[in-house]
């Protein structure tokens, strides 16, 4: 087995439509993605685990207000922020997930606390927050998480709804962050975090914290983090289906990921994409919409970031 | 395609240890299971949908205080009751799920309301309850859900924990109800409902409401409802894996279900079981523990119920 590492990240399939993206904004996104890759790669370069690398990368994405998770999460129809996150490692398939939380600076670290400090996989709401406090995780005040563009997006969506319109702007509908990694020891891990959909119903949970839908890892096949219209990913158990196609049908990572994104989820135009890595360090990043904030890096190769096709 | 129907139900893998089961208690369980089968079969006999049949069967299981869901749900470590449920139909893979709810008489009907009245798949906590109220679903007071045996089980578990012991009584650890059906038109559906584990951490969510883990349906392969140690079913995406083995590896329903329960989950002794039905009306009900309250019925055949091997 090769001793190289591989890391891929996404900042969501909910990109600004290409026509509305300015050069300055694009440069800002590329710089943010590059910084996130650097944070995750630093862990892998030092021989750290895939689990630590995806945690570090997703923490960096959560801290960046440009992306819909942690600081910069979107608002619910009630004007609140409700965050979901999950993490999974592929060696023994340990997993942790949280849904409907607000307060912890890094929801992905709370998901990891569920995995490492409890016998459970998924905790929601106040029960999850109590764990975060007892674990000593940093919490932030509402002002920390607030960003004007997300608040404006909520007002626009609510005004659109009040006029009977439907919000089909992918930048408001989708948005998630995630990372997948293969470390020098061949271990795989995935992590995903989100604020959900702008103006979502309070209590709505998408695919992000659902093991097998938005997040999955298995050293024998692949690690996957998804982004897009979560309900479709949930109904198709998208992340687990990619693993199943590799394990049971002999598909390559690229074939398996493309099949799920282009055929299964392709029936729902603009439904999103995934990032995935396999045990050999191959990376696949298919999406069926206009763009997906993304990047990847491998041992000895320069980091690359991209937004559109 | 045959025009017959098939229905299978379970009342949980958390059976009383065989040695502690009296004849009178066993007779009570068999009678309750038979009544549930009759409620579900009545729908199918009249040409109703698999979706309506599993909803009717799970409502009957929720209403029966013997089983851990709805009335008779177990208590959390805080002495509260938190229920989870899911429903899925296999024709277009629509699905609905709720987690962390208390109040609706039939959590499975709330899950179905998520599927039929919203664009979402999963709602948790207060957001889910608000939907139930606006949908006009019946709510009950705490006294309705309270049963003395469940309360006593909580006290015993808490006392055991206080003495540093671990609760390995399956009757307290596991407990879920579910139904799967194939209707006369070849449509499949699955539904699952639970109060979770006795003395669980508040906010803990198991596999029951997680599409692909505890509940899954796809007309092209199978419908599955799981029961057992939910965390393991979550990490193995158990229900979806059974479907994947049929679709991608050519396994029969029996082979696929046995592989997941005996090999994947078999690494965790006494972790539980599943009930599953395929498009031809075959039924599989493997479990890796001492017993699973269960029953099944088919067109033109007498209903059968069972508890142990």
PDB file of N, CA, C and O in Angstrom, chain A residues 207 212-214 229-242 244-245 259-261 263-268 271, chain B residues 88-95 121 211-212 216-218 240 243-244 247:
ATOM      1  N   UNK A 207     -29.152  15.577   4.891  1.00  0.00           N
ATOM      2  CA  UNK A 207     -28.331  14.367   4.817  1.00  0.00           C
ATOM      3  C   UNK A 207     -27.021  14.475   5.593  1.00  0.00           C
ATOM      4  O   UNK A 207     -26.419  13.445   5.938  1.00  0.00           O
ATOM      5  N   UNK A 212     -24.230   7.387   6.115  1.00  0.00           N
ATOM      6  CA  UNK A 212     -24.695   6.633   4.946  1.00  0.00           C
ATOM      7  C   UNK A 212     -25.345   7.516   3.898  1.00  0.00           C
ATOM      8  O   UNK A 212     -25.424   7.137   2.733  1.00  0.00           O
ATOM      9  N   UNK A 213     -25.811   8.694   4.294  1.00  0.00           N
ATOM     10  CA  UNK A 213     -26.439   9.615   3.329  1.00  0.00           C
ATOM     11  C   UNK A 213     -25.446  10.705   2.933  1.00  0.00           C
ATOM     12  O   UNK A 213     -24.977  10.758   1.800  1.00  0.00           O
ATOM     13  N   UNK A 214     -25.092  11.579   3.893  1.00  0.00           N
ATOM     14  CA  UNK A 214     -24.200  12.692   3.585  1.00  0.00           C
ATOM     15  C   UNK A 214     -22.767  12.450   3.999  1.00  0.00           C
ATOM     16  O   UNK A 214     -21.859  13.179   3.574  1.00  0.00           O
ATOM     17  N   UNK A 229     -29.040  18.972  -2.304  1.00  0.00           N
ATOM     18  CA  UNK A 229     -30.415  18.898  -1.845  1.00  0.00           C
ATOM     19  C   UNK A 229     -30.522  17.657  -0.956  1.00  0.00           C
ATOM     20  O   UNK A 229     -30.741  16.547  -1.418  1.00  0.00           O
ATOM     21  N   UNK A 230     -30.390  17.867   0.350  1.00  0.00           N
ATOM     22  CA  UNK A 230     -30.197  16.774   1.285  1.00  0.00           C
ATOM     23  C   UNK A 230     -31.257  15.694   1.243  1.00  0.00           C
ATOM     24  O   UNK A 230     -30.967  14.516   1.442  1.00  0.00           O
ATOM     25  N   UNK A 231     -32.509  16.087   0.988  1.00  0.00           N
ATOM     26  CA  UNK A 231     -33.589  15.102   1.012  1.00  0.00           C
ATOM     27  C   UNK A 231     -33.362  14.014  -0.036  1.00  0.00           C
ATOM     28  O   UNK A 231     -33.670  12.833   0.187  1.00  0.00           O
ATOM     29  N   UNK A 232     -32.839  14.391  -1.190  1.00  0.00           N
ATOM     30  CA  UNK A 232     -32.589  13.400  -2.238  1.00  0.00           C
ATOM     31  C   UNK A 232     -31.437  12.476  -1.839  1.00  0.00           C
ATOM     32  O   UNK A 232     -31.504  11.257  -2.018  1.00  0.00           O
ATOM     33  N   UNK A 233     -30.395  13.037  -1.261  1.00  0.00           N
ATOM     34  CA  UNK A 233     -29.262  12.221  -0.801  1.00  0.00           C
ATOM     35  C   UNK A 233     -29.707  11.239   0.282  1.00  0.00           C
ATOM     36  O   UNK A 233     -29.222  10.110   0.346  1.00  0.00           O
ATOM     37  N   UNK A 234     -30.642  11.682   1.124  1.00  0.00           N
ATOM     38  CA  UNK A 234     -31.170  10.813   2.176  1.00  0.00           C
ATOM     39  C   UNK A 234     -31.919   9.634   1.587  1.00  0.00           C
ATOM     40  O   UNK A 234     -31.734   8.488   2.004  1.00  0.00           O
ATOM     41  N   UNK A 235     -32.800   9.916   0.642  1.00  0.00           N
ATOM     42  CA  UNK A 235     -33.644   8.857   0.077  1.00  0.00           C
ATOM     43  C   UNK A 235     -32.818   7.855  -0.726  1.00  0.00           C
ATOM     44  O   UNK A 235     -33.225   6.712  -0.900  1.00  0.00           O
ATOM     45  N   UNK A 236     -31.686   8.291  -1.239  1.00  0.00           N
ATOM     46  CA  UNK A 236     -30.824   7.382  -2.009  1.00  0.00           C
ATOM     47  C   UNK A 236     -29.640   6.860  -1.195  1.00  0.00           C
ATOM     48  O   UNK A 236     -28.780   6.212  -1.742  1.00  0.00           O
ATOM     49  N   UNK A 237     -29.580   7.136   0.094  1.00  0.00           N
ATOM     50  CA  UNK A 237     -28.433   6.714   0.929  1.00  0.00           C
ATOM     51  C   UNK A 237     -27.156   6.899   0.128  1.00  0.00           C
ATOM     52  O   UNK A 237     -26.351   5.975  -0.037  1.00  0.00           O
ATOM     53  N   UNK A 238     -26.988   8.121  -0.383  1.00  0.00           N
ATOM     54  CA  UNK A 238     -26.010   8.393  -1.443  1.00  0.00           C
ATOM     55  C   UNK A 238     -24.584   7.972  -1.087  1.00  0.00           C
ATOM     56  O   UNK A 238     -23.910   7.311  -1.883  1.00  0.00           O
ATOM     57  N   UNK A 239     -24.106   8.358   0.075  1.00  0.00           N
ATOM     58  CA  UNK A 239     -22.704   8.073   0.408  1.00  0.00           C
ATOM     59  C   UNK A 239     -22.465   6.571   0.526  1.00  0.00           C
ATOM     60  O   UNK A 239     -21.459   6.042   0.033  1.00  0.00           O
ATOM     61  N   UNK A 240     -23.412   5.884   1.185  1.00  0.00           N
ATOM     62  CA  UNK A 240     -23.267   4.438   1.347  1.00  0.00           C
ATOM     63  C   UNK A 240     -23.420   3.707   0.019  1.00  0.00           C
ATOM     64  O   UNK A 240     -22.794   2.663  -0.210  1.00  0.00           O
ATOM     65  N   UNK A 241     -24.237   4.243  -0.875  1.00  0.00           N
ATOM     66  CA  UNK A 241     -24.414   3.603  -2.180  1.00  0.00           C
ATOM     67  C   UNK A 241     -23.106   3.623  -2.980  1.00  0.00           C
ATOM     68  O   UNK A 241     -22.805   2.671  -3.710  1.00  0.00           O
ATOM     69  N   UNK A 242     -22.333   4.695  -2.845  1.00  0.00           N
ATOM     70  CA  UNK A 242     -21.034   4.747  -3.540  1.00  0.00           C
ATOM     71  C   UNK A 242     -20.135   3.633  -3.011  1.00  0.00           C
ATOM     72  O   UNK A 242     -19.505   2.889  -3.782  1.00  0.00           O
ATOM     73  N   UNK A 244     -21.138   0.862  -1.592  1.00  0.00           N
ATOM     74  CA  UNK A 244     -21.720  -0.426  -1.986  1.00  0.00           C
ATOM     75  C   UNK A 244     -21.361  -0.773  -3.427  1.00  0.00           C
ATOM     76  O   UNK A 244     -21.051  -1.931  -3.741  1.00  0.00           O
ATOM     77  N   UNK A 245     -21.382   0.214  -4.307  1.00  0.00           N
ATOM     78  CA  UNK A 245     -21.042  -0.050  -5.721  1.00  0.00           C
ATOM     79  C   UNK A 245     -19.591  -0.485  -5.872  1.00  0.00           C
ATOM     80  O   UNK A 245     -19.261  -1.273  -6.755  1.00  0.00           O
ATOM     81  N   UNK A 259     -21.889   7.386 -10.953  1.00  0.00           N
ATOM     82  CA  UNK A 259     -23.192   6.749 -11.122  1.00  0.00           C
ATOM     83  C   UNK A 259     -24.208   7.367 -10.157  1.00  0.00           C
ATOM     84  O   UNK A 259     -25.327   7.711 -10.538  1.00  0.00           O
ATOM     85  N   UNK A 260     -23.816   7.482  -8.913  1.00  0.00           N
ATOM     86  CA  UNK A 260     -24.757   8.002  -7.912  1.00  0.00           C
ATOM     87  C   UNK A 260     -25.113   9.455  -8.209  1.00  0.00           C
ATOM     88  O   UNK A 260     -26.284   9.840  -8.193  1.00  0.00           O
ATOM     89  N   UNK A 261     -24.110  10.270  -8.526  1.00  0.00           N
ATOM     90  CA  UNK A 261     -24.363  11.702  -8.724  1.00  0.00           C
ATOM     91  C   UNK A 261     -25.066  11.976 -10.050  1.00  0.00           C
ATOM     92  O   UNK A 261     -25.961  12.824 -10.131  1.00  0.00           O
ATOM     93  N   UNK A 263     -26.599   9.521 -12.258  1.00  0.00           N
ATOM     94  CA  UNK A 263     -27.767   8.697 -12.596  1.00  0.00           C
ATOM     95  C   UNK A 263     -28.811   8.771 -11.471  1.00  0.00           C
ATOM     96  O   UNK A 263     -29.909   9.287 -11.659  1.00  0.00           O
ATOM     97  N   UNK A 264     -28.454   8.261 -10.279  1.00  0.00           N
ATOM     98  CA  UNK A 264     -29.433   8.244  -9.182  1.00  0.00           C
ATOM     99  C   UNK A 264     -29.900   9.665  -8.837  1.00  0.00           C
ATOM    100  O   UNK A 264     -31.095   9.959  -8.842  1.00  0.00           O
ATOM    101  N   UNK A 265     -28.934  10.543  -8.517  1.00  0.00           N
ATOM    102  CA  UNK A 265     -29.294  11.909  -8.127  1.00  0.00           C
ATOM    103  C   UNK A 265     -29.493  12.790  -9.359  1.00  0.00           C
ATOM    104  O   UNK A 265     -30.073  13.872  -9.265  1.00  0.00           O
ATOM    105  N   UNK A 266     -29.012  12.299 -10.500  1.00  0.00           N
ATOM    106  CA  UNK A 266     -29.147  13.059 -11.739  1.00  0.00           C
ATOM    107  C   UNK A 266     -30.593  13.249 -12.152  1.00  0.00           C
ATOM    108  O   UNK A 266     -30.926  14.163 -12.924  1.00  0.00           O
ATOM    109  N   UNK A 267     -31.472  12.391 -11.639  1.00  0.00           N
ATOM    110  CA  UNK A 267     -32.902  12.536 -11.903  1.00  0.00           C
ATOM    111  C   UNK A 267     -33.438  13.811 -11.252  1.00  0.00           C
ATOM    112  O   UNK A 267     -34.544  14.254 -11.574  1.00  0.00           O
ATOM    113  N   UNK A 268     -32.655  14.394 -10.356  1.00  0.00           N
ATOM    114  CA  UNK A 268     -33.024  15.647  -9.691  1.00  0.00           C
ATOM    115  C   UNK A 268     -32.000  16.693 -10.095  1.00  0.00           C
ATOM    116  O   UNK A 268     -30.951  16.800  -9.469  1.00  0.00           O
ATOM    117  N   UNK A 271     -29.052  18.750  -8.066  1.00  0.00           N
ATOM    118  CA  UNK A 271     -29.221  18.290  -6.691  1.00  0.00           C
ATOM    119  C   UNK A 271     -27.912  18.302  -5.900  1.00  0.00           C
ATOM    120  O   UNK A 271     -27.941  18.261  -4.681  1.00  0.00           O
TER     121      UNK A 271
ATOM    122  N   UNK B  88     -41.208   4.733   4.786  1.00  0.00           N
ATOM    123  CA  UNK B  88     -40.675   4.910   3.434  1.00  0.00           C
ATOM    124  C   UNK B  88     -41.459   4.020   2.487  1.00  0.00           C
ATOM    125  O   UNK B  88     -41.818   2.898   2.838  1.00  0.00           O
ATOM    126  N   UNK B  89     -41.726   4.545   1.291  1.00  0.00           N
ATOM    127  CA  UNK B  89     -42.384   3.715   0.283  1.00  0.00           C
ATOM    128  C   UNK B  89     -41.411   3.517  -0.860  1.00  0.00           C
ATOM    129  O   UNK B  89     -40.603   4.399  -1.162  1.00  0.00           O
ATOM    130  N   UNK B  90     -41.462   2.339  -1.481  1.00  0.00           N
ATOM    131  CA  UNK B  90     -40.413   1.953  -2.408  1.00  0.00           C
ATOM    132  C   UNK B  90     -40.605   2.336  -3.854  1.00  0.00           C
ATOM    133  O   UNK B  90     -39.694   2.149  -4.662  1.00  0.00           O
ATOM    134  N   UNK B  91     -41.766   2.860  -4.224  1.00  0.00           N
ATOM    135  CA  UNK B  91     -42.011   3.155  -5.633  1.00  0.00           C
ATOM    136  C   UNK B  91     -41.233   4.384  -6.082  1.00  0.00           C
ATOM    137  O   UNK B  91     -40.551   4.369  -7.104  1.00  0.00           O
ATOM    138  N   UNK B  92     -41.331   5.456  -5.306  1.00  0.00           N
ATOM    139  CA  UNK B  92     -40.573   6.662  -5.655  1.00  0.00           C
ATOM    140  C   UNK B  92     -39.617   7.039  -4.534  1.00  0.00           C
ATOM    141  O   UNK B  92     -39.054   8.114  -4.539  1.00  0.00           O
ATOM    142  N   UNK B  93     -39.454   6.100  -3.595  1.00  0.00           N
ATOM    143  CA  UNK B  93     -38.537   6.330  -2.477  1.00  0.00           C
ATOM    144  C   UNK B  93     -38.861   7.606  -1.698  1.00  0.00           C
ATOM    145  O   UNK B  93     -37.956   8.295  -1.235  1.00  0.00           O
ATOM    146  N   UNK B  94     -40.131   7.902  -1.556  1.00  0.00           N
ATOM    147  CA  UNK B  94     -40.474   8.994  -0.647  1.00  0.00           C
ATOM    148  C   UNK B  94     -40.284   8.472   0.771  1.00  0.00           C
ATOM    149  O   UNK B  94     -40.522   7.289   1.044  1.00  0.00           O
ATOM    150  N   UNK B  95     -39.895   9.367   1.672  1.00  0.00           N
ATOM    151  CA  UNK B  95     -39.649   8.944   3.040  1.00  0.00           C
ATOM    152  C   UNK B  95     -39.934  10.082   4.004  1.00  0.00           C
ATOM    153  O   UNK B  95     -39.864  11.258   3.636  1.00  0.00           O
ATOM    154  N   UNK B 121     -37.476  15.239   4.592  1.00  0.00           N
ATOM    155  CA  UNK B 121     -37.490  13.827   4.959  1.00  0.00           C
ATOM    156  C   UNK B 121     -37.461  13.691   6.479  1.00  0.00           C
ATOM    157  O   UNK B 121     -38.127  12.825   7.039  1.00  0.00           O
ATOM    158  N   UNK B 211     -33.106   6.882   7.547  1.00  0.00           N
ATOM    159  CA  UNK B 211     -33.374   6.192   6.286  1.00  0.00           C
ATOM    160  C   UNK B 211     -32.084   5.506   5.834  1.00  0.00           C
ATOM    161  O   UNK B 211     -31.028   6.120   5.797  1.00  0.00           O
ATOM    162  N   UNK B 212     -32.178   4.223   5.521  1.00  0.00           N
ATOM    163  CA  UNK B 212     -30.998   3.455   5.108  1.00  0.00           C
ATOM    164  C   UNK B 212     -30.395   2.654   6.244  1.00  0.00           C
ATOM    165  O   UNK B 212     -29.677   1.694   6.005  1.00  0.00           O
ATOM    166  N   UNK B 216     -35.941   1.267   5.323  1.00  0.00           N
ATOM    167  CA  UNK B 216     -35.624   1.496   3.907  1.00  0.00           C
ATOM    168  C   UNK B 216     -36.630   0.758   3.040  1.00  0.00           C
ATOM    169  O   UNK B 216     -37.118  -0.304   3.421  1.00  0.00           O
ATOM    170  N   UNK B 217     -36.943   1.327   1.884  1.00  0.00           N
ATOM    171  CA  UNK B 217     -37.835   0.657   0.935  1.00  0.00           C
ATOM    172  C   UNK B 217     -37.490   1.069  -0.489  1.00  0.00           C
ATOM    173  O   UNK B 217     -37.244   2.245  -0.764  1.00  0.00           O
ATOM    174  N   UNK B 218     -37.476   0.088  -1.367  1.00  0.00           N
ATOM    175  CA  UNK B 218     -37.186   0.294  -2.788  1.00  0.00           C
ATOM    176  C   UNK B 218     -37.864  -0.853  -3.528  1.00  0.00           C
ATOM    177  O   UNK B 218     -37.517  -2.011  -3.310  1.00  0.00           O
ATOM    178  N   UNK B 240     -30.100  -0.350   4.104  1.00  0.00           N
ATOM    179  CA  UNK B 240     -29.691  -0.070   2.732  1.00  0.00           C
ATOM    180  C   UNK B 240     -28.696  -1.098   2.211  1.00  0.00           C
ATOM    181  O   UNK B 240     -28.681  -1.413   1.011  1.00  0.00           O
ATOM    182  N   UNK B 243     -30.549  -3.964   0.672  1.00  0.00           N
ATOM    183  CA  UNK B 243     -30.991  -3.598  -0.673  1.00  0.00           C
ATOM    184  C   UNK B 243     -29.820  -3.632  -1.653  1.00  0.00           C
ATOM    185  O   UNK B 243     -29.938  -4.162  -2.768  1.00  0.00           O
ATOM    186  N   UNK B 244     -28.680  -3.080  -1.248  1.00  0.00           N
ATOM    187  CA  UNK B 244     -27.510  -3.021  -2.140  1.00  0.00           C
ATOM    188  C   UNK B 244     -27.040  -4.418  -2.527  1.00  0.00           C
ATOM    189  O   UNK B 244     -26.680  -4.672  -3.682  1.00  0.00           O
ATOM    190  N   UNK B 247     -29.446  -5.664  -5.222  1.00  0.00           N
ATOM    191  CA  UNK B 247     -29.342  -4.933  -6.482  1.00  0.00           C
ATOM    192  C   UNK B 247     -27.991  -5.101  -7.160  1.00  0.00           C
ATOM    193  O   UNK B 247     -27.893  -5.179  -8.389  1.00  0.00           O
TER     194      UNK B 247
END
